[in-house]
CSV table of N, CA and C and ligand atoms in Angstrom, one decimal:
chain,number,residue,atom,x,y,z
X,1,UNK,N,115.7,166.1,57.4
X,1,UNK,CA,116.5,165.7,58.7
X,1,UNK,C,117.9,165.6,58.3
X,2,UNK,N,118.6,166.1,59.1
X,2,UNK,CA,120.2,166.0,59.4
X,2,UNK,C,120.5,164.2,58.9
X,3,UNK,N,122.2,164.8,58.7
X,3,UNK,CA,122.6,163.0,58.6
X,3,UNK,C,123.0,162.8,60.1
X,4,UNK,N,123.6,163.3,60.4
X,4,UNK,CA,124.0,163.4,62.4
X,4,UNK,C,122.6,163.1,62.9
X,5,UNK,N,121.5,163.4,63.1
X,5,UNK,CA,120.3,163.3,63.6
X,5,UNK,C,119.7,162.0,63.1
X,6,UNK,N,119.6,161.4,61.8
X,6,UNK,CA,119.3,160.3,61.5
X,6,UNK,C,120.3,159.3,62.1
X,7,UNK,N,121.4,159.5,62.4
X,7,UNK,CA,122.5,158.5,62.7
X,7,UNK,C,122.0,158.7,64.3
X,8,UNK,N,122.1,159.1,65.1
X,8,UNK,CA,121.3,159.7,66.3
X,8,UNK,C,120.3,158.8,66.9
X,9,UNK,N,119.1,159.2,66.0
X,9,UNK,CA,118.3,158.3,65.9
X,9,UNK,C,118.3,156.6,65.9
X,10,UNK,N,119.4,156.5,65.5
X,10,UNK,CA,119.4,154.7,64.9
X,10,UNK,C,120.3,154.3,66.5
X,11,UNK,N,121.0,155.1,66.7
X,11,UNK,CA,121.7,155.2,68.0
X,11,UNK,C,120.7,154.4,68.7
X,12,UNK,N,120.2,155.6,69.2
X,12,UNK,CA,119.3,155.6,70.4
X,12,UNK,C,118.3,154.2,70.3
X,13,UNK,N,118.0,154.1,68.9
X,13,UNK,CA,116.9,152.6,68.9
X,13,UNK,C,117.9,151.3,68.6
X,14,UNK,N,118.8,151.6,68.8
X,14,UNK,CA,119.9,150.5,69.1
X,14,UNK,C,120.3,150.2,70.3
X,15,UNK,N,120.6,150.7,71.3
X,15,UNK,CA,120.8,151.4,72.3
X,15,UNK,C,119.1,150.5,73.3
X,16,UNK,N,118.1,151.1,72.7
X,16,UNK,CA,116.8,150.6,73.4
X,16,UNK,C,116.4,149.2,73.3
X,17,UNK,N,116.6,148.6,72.1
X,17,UNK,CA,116.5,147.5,71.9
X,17,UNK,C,117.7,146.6,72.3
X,18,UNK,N,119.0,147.0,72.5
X,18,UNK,CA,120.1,146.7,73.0
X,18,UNK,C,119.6,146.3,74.8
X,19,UNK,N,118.5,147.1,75.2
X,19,UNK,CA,118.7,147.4,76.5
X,19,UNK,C,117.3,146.3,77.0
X,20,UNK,N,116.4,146.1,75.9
X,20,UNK,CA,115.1,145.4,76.1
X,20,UNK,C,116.1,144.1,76.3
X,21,UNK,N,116.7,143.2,75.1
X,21,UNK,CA,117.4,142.3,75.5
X,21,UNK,C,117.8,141.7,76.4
X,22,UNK,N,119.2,142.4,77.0
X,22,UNK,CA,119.6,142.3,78.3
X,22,UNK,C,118.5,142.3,79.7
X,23,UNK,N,117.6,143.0,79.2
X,23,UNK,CA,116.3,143.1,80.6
X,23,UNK,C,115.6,141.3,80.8
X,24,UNK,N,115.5,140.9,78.8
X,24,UNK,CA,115.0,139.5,78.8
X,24,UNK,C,116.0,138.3,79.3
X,25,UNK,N,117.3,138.7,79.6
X,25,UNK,CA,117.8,137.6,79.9
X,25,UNK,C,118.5,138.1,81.7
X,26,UNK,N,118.0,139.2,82.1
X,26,UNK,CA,117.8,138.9,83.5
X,26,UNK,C,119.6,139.4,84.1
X,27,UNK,N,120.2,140.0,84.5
X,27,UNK,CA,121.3,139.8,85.2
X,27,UNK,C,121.3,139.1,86.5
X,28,UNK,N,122.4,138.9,86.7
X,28,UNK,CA,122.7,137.7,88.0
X,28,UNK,C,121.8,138.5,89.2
X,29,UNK,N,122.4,139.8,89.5
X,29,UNK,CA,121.6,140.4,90.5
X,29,UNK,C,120.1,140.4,90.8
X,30,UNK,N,119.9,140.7,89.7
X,30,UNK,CA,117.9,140.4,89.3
X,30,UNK,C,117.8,139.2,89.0
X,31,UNK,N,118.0,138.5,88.8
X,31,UNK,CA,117.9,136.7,89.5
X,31,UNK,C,117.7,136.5,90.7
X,32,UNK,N,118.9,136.6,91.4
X,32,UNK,CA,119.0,136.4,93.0
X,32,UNK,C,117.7,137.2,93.6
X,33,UNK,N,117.9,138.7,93.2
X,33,UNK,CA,117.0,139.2,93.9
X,33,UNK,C,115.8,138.4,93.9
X,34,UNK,N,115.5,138.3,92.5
X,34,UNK,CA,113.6,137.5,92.0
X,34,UNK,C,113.6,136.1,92.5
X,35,UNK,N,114.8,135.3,92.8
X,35,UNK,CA,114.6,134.0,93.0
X,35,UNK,C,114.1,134.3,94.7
X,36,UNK,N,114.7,135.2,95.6
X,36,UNK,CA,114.6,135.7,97.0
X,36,UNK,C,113.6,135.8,97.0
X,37,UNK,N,112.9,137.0,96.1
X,37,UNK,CA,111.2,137.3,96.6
X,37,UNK,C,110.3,136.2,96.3
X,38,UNK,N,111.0,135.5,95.4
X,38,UNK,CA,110.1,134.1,94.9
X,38,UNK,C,109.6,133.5,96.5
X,39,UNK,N,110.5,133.3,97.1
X,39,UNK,CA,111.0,132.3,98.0
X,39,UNK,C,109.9,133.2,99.1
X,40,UNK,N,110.5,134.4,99.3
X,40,UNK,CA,110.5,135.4,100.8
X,40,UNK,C,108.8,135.2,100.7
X,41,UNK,N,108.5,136.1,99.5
X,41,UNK,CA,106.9,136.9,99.4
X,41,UNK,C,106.0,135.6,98.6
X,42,UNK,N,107.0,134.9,97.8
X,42,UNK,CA,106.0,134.4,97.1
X,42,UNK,C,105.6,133.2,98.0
X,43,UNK,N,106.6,132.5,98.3
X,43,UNK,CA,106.4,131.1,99.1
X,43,UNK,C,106.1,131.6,100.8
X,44,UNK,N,106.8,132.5,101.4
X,44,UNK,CA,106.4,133.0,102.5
X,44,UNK,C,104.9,133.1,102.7
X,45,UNK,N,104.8,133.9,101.7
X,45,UNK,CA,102.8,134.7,101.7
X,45,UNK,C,102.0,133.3,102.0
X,46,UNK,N,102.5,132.3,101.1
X,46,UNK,CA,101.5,131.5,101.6
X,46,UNK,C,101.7,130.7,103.1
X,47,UNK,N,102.9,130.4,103.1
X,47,UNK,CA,103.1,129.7,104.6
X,47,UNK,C,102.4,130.8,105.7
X,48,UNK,N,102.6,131.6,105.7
X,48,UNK,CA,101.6,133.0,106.3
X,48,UNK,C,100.1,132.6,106.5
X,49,UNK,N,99.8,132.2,105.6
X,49,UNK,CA,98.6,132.0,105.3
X,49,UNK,C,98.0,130.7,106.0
X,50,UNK,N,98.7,129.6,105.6
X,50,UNK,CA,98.6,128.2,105.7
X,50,UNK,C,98.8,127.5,107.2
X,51,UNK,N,99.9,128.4,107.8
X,51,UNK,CA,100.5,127.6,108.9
X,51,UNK,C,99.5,127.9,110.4
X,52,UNK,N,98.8,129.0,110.2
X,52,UNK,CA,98.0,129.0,111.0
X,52,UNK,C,96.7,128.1,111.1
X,53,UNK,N,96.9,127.7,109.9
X,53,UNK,CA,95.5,127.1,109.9
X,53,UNK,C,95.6,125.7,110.1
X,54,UNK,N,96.9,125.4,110.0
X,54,UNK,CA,97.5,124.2,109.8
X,54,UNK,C,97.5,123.8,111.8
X,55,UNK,N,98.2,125.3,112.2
X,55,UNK,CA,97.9,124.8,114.0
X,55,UNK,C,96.6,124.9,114.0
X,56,UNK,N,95.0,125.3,113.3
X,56,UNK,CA,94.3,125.2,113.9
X,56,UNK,C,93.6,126.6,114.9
X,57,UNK,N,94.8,128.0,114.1
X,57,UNK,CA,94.6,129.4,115.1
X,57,UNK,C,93.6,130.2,113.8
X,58,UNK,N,93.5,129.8,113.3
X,58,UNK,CA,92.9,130.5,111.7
X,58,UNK,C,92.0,129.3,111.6
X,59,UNK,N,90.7,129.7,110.8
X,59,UNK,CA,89.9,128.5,109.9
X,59,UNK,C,90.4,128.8,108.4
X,60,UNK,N,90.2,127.8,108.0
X,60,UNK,CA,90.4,127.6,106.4
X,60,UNK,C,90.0,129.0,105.8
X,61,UNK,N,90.3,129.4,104.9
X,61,UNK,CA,90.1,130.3,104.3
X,61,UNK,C,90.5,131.1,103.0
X,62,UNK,N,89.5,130.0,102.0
X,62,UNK,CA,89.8,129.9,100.3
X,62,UNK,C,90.4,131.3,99.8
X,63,UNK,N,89.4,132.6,100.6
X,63,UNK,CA,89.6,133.9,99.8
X,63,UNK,C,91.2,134.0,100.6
X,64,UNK,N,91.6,133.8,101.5
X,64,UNK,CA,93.0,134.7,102.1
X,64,UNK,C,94.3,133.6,100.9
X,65,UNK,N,93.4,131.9,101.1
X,65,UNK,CA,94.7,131.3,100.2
X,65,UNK,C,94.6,132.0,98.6
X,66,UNK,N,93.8,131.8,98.5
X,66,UNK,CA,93.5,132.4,96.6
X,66,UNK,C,94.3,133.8,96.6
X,67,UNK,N,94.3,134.6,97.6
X,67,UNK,CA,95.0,136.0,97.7
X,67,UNK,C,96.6,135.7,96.9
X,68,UNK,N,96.8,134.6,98.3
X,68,UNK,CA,98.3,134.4,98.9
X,68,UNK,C,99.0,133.3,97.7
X,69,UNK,N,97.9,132.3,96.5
X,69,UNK,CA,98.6,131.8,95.6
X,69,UNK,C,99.0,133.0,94.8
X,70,UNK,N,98.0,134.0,94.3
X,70,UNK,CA,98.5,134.7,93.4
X,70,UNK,C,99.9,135.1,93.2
X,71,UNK,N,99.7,135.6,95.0
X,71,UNK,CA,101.1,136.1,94.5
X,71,UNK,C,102.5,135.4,94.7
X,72,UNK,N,102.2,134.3,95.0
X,72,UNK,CA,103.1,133.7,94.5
X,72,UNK,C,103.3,132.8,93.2
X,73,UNK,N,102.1,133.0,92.6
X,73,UNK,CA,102.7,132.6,91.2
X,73,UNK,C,103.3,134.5,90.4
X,74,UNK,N,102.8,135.3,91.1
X,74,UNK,CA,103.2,136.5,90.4
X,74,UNK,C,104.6,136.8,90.9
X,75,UNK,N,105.2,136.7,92.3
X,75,UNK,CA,106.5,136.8,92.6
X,75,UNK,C,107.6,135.4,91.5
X,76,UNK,N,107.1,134.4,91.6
X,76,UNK,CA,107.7,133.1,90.8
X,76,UNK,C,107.6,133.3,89.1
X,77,UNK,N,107.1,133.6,88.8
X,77,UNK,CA,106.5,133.2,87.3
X,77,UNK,C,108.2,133.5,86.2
X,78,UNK,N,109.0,134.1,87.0
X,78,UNK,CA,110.1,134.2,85.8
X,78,UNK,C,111.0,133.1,86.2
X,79,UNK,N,110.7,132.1,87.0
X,79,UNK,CA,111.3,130.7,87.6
X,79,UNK,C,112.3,130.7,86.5
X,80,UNK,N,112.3,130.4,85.6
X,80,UNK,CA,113.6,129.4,84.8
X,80,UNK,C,114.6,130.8,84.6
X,81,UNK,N,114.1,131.9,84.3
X,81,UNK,CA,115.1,132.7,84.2
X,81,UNK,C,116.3,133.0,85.6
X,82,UNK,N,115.3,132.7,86.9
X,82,UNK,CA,116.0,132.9,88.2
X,82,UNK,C,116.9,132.0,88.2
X,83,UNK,N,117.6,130.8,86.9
X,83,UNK,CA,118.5,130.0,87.9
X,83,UNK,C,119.5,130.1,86.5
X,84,UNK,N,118.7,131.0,85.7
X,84,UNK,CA,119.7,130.7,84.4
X,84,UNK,C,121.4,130.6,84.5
X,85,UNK,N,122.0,130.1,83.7
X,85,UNK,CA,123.6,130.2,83.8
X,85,UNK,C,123.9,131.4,83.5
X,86,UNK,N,125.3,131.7,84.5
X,86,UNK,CA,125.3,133.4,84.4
X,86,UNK,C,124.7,133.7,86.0
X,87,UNK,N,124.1,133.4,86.8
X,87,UNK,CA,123.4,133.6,87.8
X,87,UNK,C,123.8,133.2,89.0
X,88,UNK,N,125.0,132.2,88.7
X,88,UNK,CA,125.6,131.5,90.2
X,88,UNK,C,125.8,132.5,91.2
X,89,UNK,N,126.5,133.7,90.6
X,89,UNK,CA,126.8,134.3,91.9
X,89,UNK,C,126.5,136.2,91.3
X,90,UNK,N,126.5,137.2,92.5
X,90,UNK,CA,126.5,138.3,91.9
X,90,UNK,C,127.0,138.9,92.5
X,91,UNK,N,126.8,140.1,92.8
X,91,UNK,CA,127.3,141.3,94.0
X,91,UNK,C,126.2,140.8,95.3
X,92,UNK,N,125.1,140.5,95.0
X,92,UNK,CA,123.9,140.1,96.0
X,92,UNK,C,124.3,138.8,96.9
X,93,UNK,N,124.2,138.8,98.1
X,93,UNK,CA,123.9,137.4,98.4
X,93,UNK,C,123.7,136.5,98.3
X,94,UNK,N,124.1,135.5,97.9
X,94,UNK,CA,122.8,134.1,97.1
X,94,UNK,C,123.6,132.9,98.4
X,95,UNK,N,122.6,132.2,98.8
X,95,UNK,CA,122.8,130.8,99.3
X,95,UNK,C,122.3,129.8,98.4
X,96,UNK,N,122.0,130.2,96.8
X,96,UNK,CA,122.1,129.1,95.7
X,96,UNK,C,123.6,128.6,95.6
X,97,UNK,N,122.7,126.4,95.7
X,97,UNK,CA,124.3,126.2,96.0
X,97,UNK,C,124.8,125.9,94.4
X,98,UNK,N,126.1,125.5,94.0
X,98,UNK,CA,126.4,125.3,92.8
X,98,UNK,C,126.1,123.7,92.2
X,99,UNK,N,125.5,123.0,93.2
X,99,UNK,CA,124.8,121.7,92.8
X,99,UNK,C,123.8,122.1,91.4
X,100,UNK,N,123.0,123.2,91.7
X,100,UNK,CA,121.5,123.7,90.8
X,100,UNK,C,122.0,123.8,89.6
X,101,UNK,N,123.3,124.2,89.2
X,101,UNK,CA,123.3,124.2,87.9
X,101,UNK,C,124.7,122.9,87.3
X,102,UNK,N,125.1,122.2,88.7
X,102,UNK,CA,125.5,120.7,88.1
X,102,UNK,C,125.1,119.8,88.2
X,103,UNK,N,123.6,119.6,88.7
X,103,UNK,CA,122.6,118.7,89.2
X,103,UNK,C,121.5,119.1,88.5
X,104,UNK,N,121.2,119.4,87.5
X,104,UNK,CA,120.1,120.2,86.7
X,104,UNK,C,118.6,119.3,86.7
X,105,UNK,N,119.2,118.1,87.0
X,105,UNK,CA,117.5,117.2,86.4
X,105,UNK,C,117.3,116.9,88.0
X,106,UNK,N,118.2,117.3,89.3
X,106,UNK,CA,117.4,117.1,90.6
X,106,UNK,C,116.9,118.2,90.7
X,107,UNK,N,117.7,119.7,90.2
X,107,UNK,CA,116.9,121.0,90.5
X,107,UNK,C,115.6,120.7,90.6
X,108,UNK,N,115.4,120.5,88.6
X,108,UNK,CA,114.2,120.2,88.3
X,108,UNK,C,113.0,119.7,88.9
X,109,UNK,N,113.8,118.2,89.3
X,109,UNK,CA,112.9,116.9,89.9
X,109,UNK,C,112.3,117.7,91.1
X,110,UNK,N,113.2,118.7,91.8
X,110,UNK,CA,112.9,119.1,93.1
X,110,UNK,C,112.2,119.9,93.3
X,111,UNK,N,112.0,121.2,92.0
X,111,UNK,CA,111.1,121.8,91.5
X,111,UNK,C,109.4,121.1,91.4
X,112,UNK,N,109.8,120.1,90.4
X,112,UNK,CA,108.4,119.3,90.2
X,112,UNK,C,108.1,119.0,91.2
X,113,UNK,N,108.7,118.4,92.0
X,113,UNK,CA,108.0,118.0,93.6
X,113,UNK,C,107.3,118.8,94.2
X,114,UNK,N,107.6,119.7,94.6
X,114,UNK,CA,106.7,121.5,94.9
X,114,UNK,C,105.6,121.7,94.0
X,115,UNK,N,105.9,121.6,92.7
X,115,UNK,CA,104.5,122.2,91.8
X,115,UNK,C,103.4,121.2,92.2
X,116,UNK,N,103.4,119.6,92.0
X,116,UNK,CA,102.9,118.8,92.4
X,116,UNK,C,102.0,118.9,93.3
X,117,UNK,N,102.6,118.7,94.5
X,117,UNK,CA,102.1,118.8,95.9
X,117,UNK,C,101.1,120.1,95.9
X,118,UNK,N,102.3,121.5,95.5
X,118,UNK,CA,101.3,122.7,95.3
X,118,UNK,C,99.8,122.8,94.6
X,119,UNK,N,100.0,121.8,93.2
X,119,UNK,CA,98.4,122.1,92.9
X,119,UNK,C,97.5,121.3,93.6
X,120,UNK,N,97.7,119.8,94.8
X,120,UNK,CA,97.1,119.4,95.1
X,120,UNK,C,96.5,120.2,96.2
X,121,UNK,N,97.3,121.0,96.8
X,121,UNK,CA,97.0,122.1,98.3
X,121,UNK,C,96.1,123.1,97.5
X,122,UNK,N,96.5,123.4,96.2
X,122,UNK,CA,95.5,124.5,95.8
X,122,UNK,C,94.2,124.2,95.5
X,123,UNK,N,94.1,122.6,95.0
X,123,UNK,CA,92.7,122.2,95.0
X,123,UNK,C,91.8,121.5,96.3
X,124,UNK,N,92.5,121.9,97.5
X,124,UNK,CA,91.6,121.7,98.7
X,124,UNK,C,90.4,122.6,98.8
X,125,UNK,N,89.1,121.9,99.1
X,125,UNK,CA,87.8,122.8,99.3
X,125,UNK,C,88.1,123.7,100.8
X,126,UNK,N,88.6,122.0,101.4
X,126,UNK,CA,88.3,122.5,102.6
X,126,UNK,C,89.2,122.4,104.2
X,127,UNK,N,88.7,122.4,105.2
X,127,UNK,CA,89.8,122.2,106.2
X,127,UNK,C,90.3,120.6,106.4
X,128,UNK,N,89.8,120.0,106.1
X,128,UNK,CA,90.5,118.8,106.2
X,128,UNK,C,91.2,118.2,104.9
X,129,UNK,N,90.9,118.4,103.7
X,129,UNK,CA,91.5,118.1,102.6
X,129,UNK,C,92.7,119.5,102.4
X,130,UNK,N,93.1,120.5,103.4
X,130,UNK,CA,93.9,121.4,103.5
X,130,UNK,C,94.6,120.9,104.1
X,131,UNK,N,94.3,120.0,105.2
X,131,UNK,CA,95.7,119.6,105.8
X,131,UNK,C,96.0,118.4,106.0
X,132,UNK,N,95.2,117.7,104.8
X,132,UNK,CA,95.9,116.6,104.1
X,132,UNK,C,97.2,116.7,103.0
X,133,UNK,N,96.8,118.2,102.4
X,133,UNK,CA,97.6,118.4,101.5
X,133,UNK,C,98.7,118.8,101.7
X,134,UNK,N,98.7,119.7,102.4
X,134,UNK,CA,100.2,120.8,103.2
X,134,UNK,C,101.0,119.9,103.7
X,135,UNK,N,101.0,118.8,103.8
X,135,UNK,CA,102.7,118.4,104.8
X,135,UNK,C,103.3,117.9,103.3
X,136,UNK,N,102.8,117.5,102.1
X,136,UNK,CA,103.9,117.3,101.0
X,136,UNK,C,104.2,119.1,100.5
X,137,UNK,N,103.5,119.5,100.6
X,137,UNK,CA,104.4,121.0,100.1
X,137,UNK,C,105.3,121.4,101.5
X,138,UNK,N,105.3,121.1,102.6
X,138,UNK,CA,106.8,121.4,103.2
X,138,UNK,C,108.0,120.2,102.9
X,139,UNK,N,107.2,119.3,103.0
X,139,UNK,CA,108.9,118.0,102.9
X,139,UNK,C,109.0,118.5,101.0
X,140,UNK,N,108.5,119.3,100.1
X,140,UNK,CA,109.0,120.2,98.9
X,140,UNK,C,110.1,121.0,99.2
X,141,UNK,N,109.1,122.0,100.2
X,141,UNK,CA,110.5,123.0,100.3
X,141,UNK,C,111.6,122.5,100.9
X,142,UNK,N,111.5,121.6,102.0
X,142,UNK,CA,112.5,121.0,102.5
X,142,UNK,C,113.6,120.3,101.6
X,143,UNK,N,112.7,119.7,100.8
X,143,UNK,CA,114.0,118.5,100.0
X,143,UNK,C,115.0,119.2,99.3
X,144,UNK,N,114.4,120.4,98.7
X,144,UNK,CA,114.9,121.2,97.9
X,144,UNK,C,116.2,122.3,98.4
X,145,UNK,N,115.9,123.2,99.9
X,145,UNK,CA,116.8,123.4,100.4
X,145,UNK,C,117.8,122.6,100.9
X,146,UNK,N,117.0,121.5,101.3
X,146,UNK,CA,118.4,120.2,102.3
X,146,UNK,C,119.7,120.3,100.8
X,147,UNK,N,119.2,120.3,99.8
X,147,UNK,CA,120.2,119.6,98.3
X,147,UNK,C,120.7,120.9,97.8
X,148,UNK,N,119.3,121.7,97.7
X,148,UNK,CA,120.1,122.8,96.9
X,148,UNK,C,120.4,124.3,97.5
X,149,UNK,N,120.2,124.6,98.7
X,149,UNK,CA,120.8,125.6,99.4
X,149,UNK,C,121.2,125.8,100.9
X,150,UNK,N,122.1,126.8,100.6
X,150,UNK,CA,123.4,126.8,101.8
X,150,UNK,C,122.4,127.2,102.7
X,151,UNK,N,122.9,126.5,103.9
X,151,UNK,CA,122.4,126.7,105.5
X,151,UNK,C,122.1,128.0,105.9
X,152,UNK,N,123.2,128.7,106.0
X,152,UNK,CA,123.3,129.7,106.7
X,152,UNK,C,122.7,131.1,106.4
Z,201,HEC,C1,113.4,123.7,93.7
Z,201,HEC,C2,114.0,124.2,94.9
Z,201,HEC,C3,113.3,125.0,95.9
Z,201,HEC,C4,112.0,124.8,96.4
Z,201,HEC,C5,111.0,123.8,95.9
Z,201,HEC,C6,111.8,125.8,97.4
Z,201,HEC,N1,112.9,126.5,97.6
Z,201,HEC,FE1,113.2,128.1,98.9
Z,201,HEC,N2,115.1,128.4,98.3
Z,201,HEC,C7,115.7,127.6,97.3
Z,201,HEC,C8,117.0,128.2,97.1
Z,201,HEC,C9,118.1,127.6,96.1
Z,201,HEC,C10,117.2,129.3,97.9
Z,201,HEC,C11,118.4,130.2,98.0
Z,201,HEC,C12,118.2,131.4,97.0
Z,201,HEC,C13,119.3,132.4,96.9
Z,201,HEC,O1,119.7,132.8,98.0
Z,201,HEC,O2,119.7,132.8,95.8
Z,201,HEC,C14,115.9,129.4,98.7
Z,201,HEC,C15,115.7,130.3,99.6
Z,201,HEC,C16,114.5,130.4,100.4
Z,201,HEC,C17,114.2,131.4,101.4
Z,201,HEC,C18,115.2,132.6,101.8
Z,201,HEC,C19,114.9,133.7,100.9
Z,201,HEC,C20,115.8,135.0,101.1
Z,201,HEC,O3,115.2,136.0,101.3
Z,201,HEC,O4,117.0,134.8,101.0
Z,201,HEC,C21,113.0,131.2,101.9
Z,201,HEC,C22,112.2,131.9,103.0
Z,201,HEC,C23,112.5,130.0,101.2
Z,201,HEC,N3,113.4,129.6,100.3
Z,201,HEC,C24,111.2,129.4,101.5
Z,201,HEC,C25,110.7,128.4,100.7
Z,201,HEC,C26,109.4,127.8,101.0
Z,201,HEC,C27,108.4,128.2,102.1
Z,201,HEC,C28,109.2,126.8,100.0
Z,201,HEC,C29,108.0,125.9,99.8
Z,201,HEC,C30,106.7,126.4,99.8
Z,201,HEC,C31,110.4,126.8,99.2
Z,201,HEC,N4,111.3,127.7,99.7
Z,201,HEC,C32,110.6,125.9,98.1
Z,201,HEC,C33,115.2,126.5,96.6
Z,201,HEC,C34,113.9,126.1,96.7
């Protein structure tokens, strides 16, 4: 093999592994975007799911919620990377306010409030221990936008 072609070579797996890195630490834009779908698909899919049943227009329905956690633990699961420093702002959109990364242990606290509440909603059998659960996973999402995102 060539010396040009070996050097070539080192290139290119420099270059790849150069490029895996940067993928593990997320740019601002792919933050925003993944914190969005966290929010949109992940947390949406279940209010989709939940709020009907919560009026009482839907019965309970373990297989539709079990659908609708998944994917929102599959839209969420890169959480910590979505708010990493470096992330405040992008070319994208964000109504993340700049409290989240100067208020770090209410993000958190505000976080943990949602997970909390969340596993107790996920371990309801039934329709009444479903909507016993559900009104702490919205005063979650509430507390959290009221502190940590823009209105508009
Ligand atoms: C720990 C804080 C926190 C919790 C808990 C939280 N959110 Fe959010 N949410 C945010 C922030 C911050 C944004 C703005 C993200 C951005 O624009 O970069 C947001 C944005 C959103 C959006 C708009 C997404 C878009 O497309 O721009 C929706 C919808 C949403 N949240 C729903 C929910 C629901 C429903 C829950 C509860 C099940 C919830 N959120 C829980 C912090 C939170």
């Amino acid at each position: 093999m060539s010396k040009l072609k070996v050097g070539l070579i080192a290139g290119i797996l420099a270059l790849t592994v150069g490029a895996g890195v940067s993928l593990a630490a997320m740019s601002a834009d792919d933050a925003i975007k993944g914190r969005q779908a966290c929010m949109k698909q992940g947390h949406g899919g279940v209010m989709k799911v939940a709020v009907p049943i919560m009026k009482g227009e839907a019965p309970f329905d373990a297989a539709a919620l079990k659908a609708a956690y998944d994917g929102e633990d599959a839209a969420c699961k890169d959480w910590d990377a979505f708010w990493a420093p470096g992330t405040e702002k992008g070319t994208v959109e964000t109504h993340a306010l700049p409290a989240i990364w100067t208020d770090k242990e209410g993000f958190a606290a505000a976080g943990k409030a949602w997970y909390d509440a969340a596993t107790k909603l996920r371990a309801a059998t039934d329709e009444a221990s479903f909507k016993a659960a559900f009104p702490a996973v919205g005063a979650a999402c509430k507390g959290c936008h009221e502190k940590f995102r823009a209105a508009d």
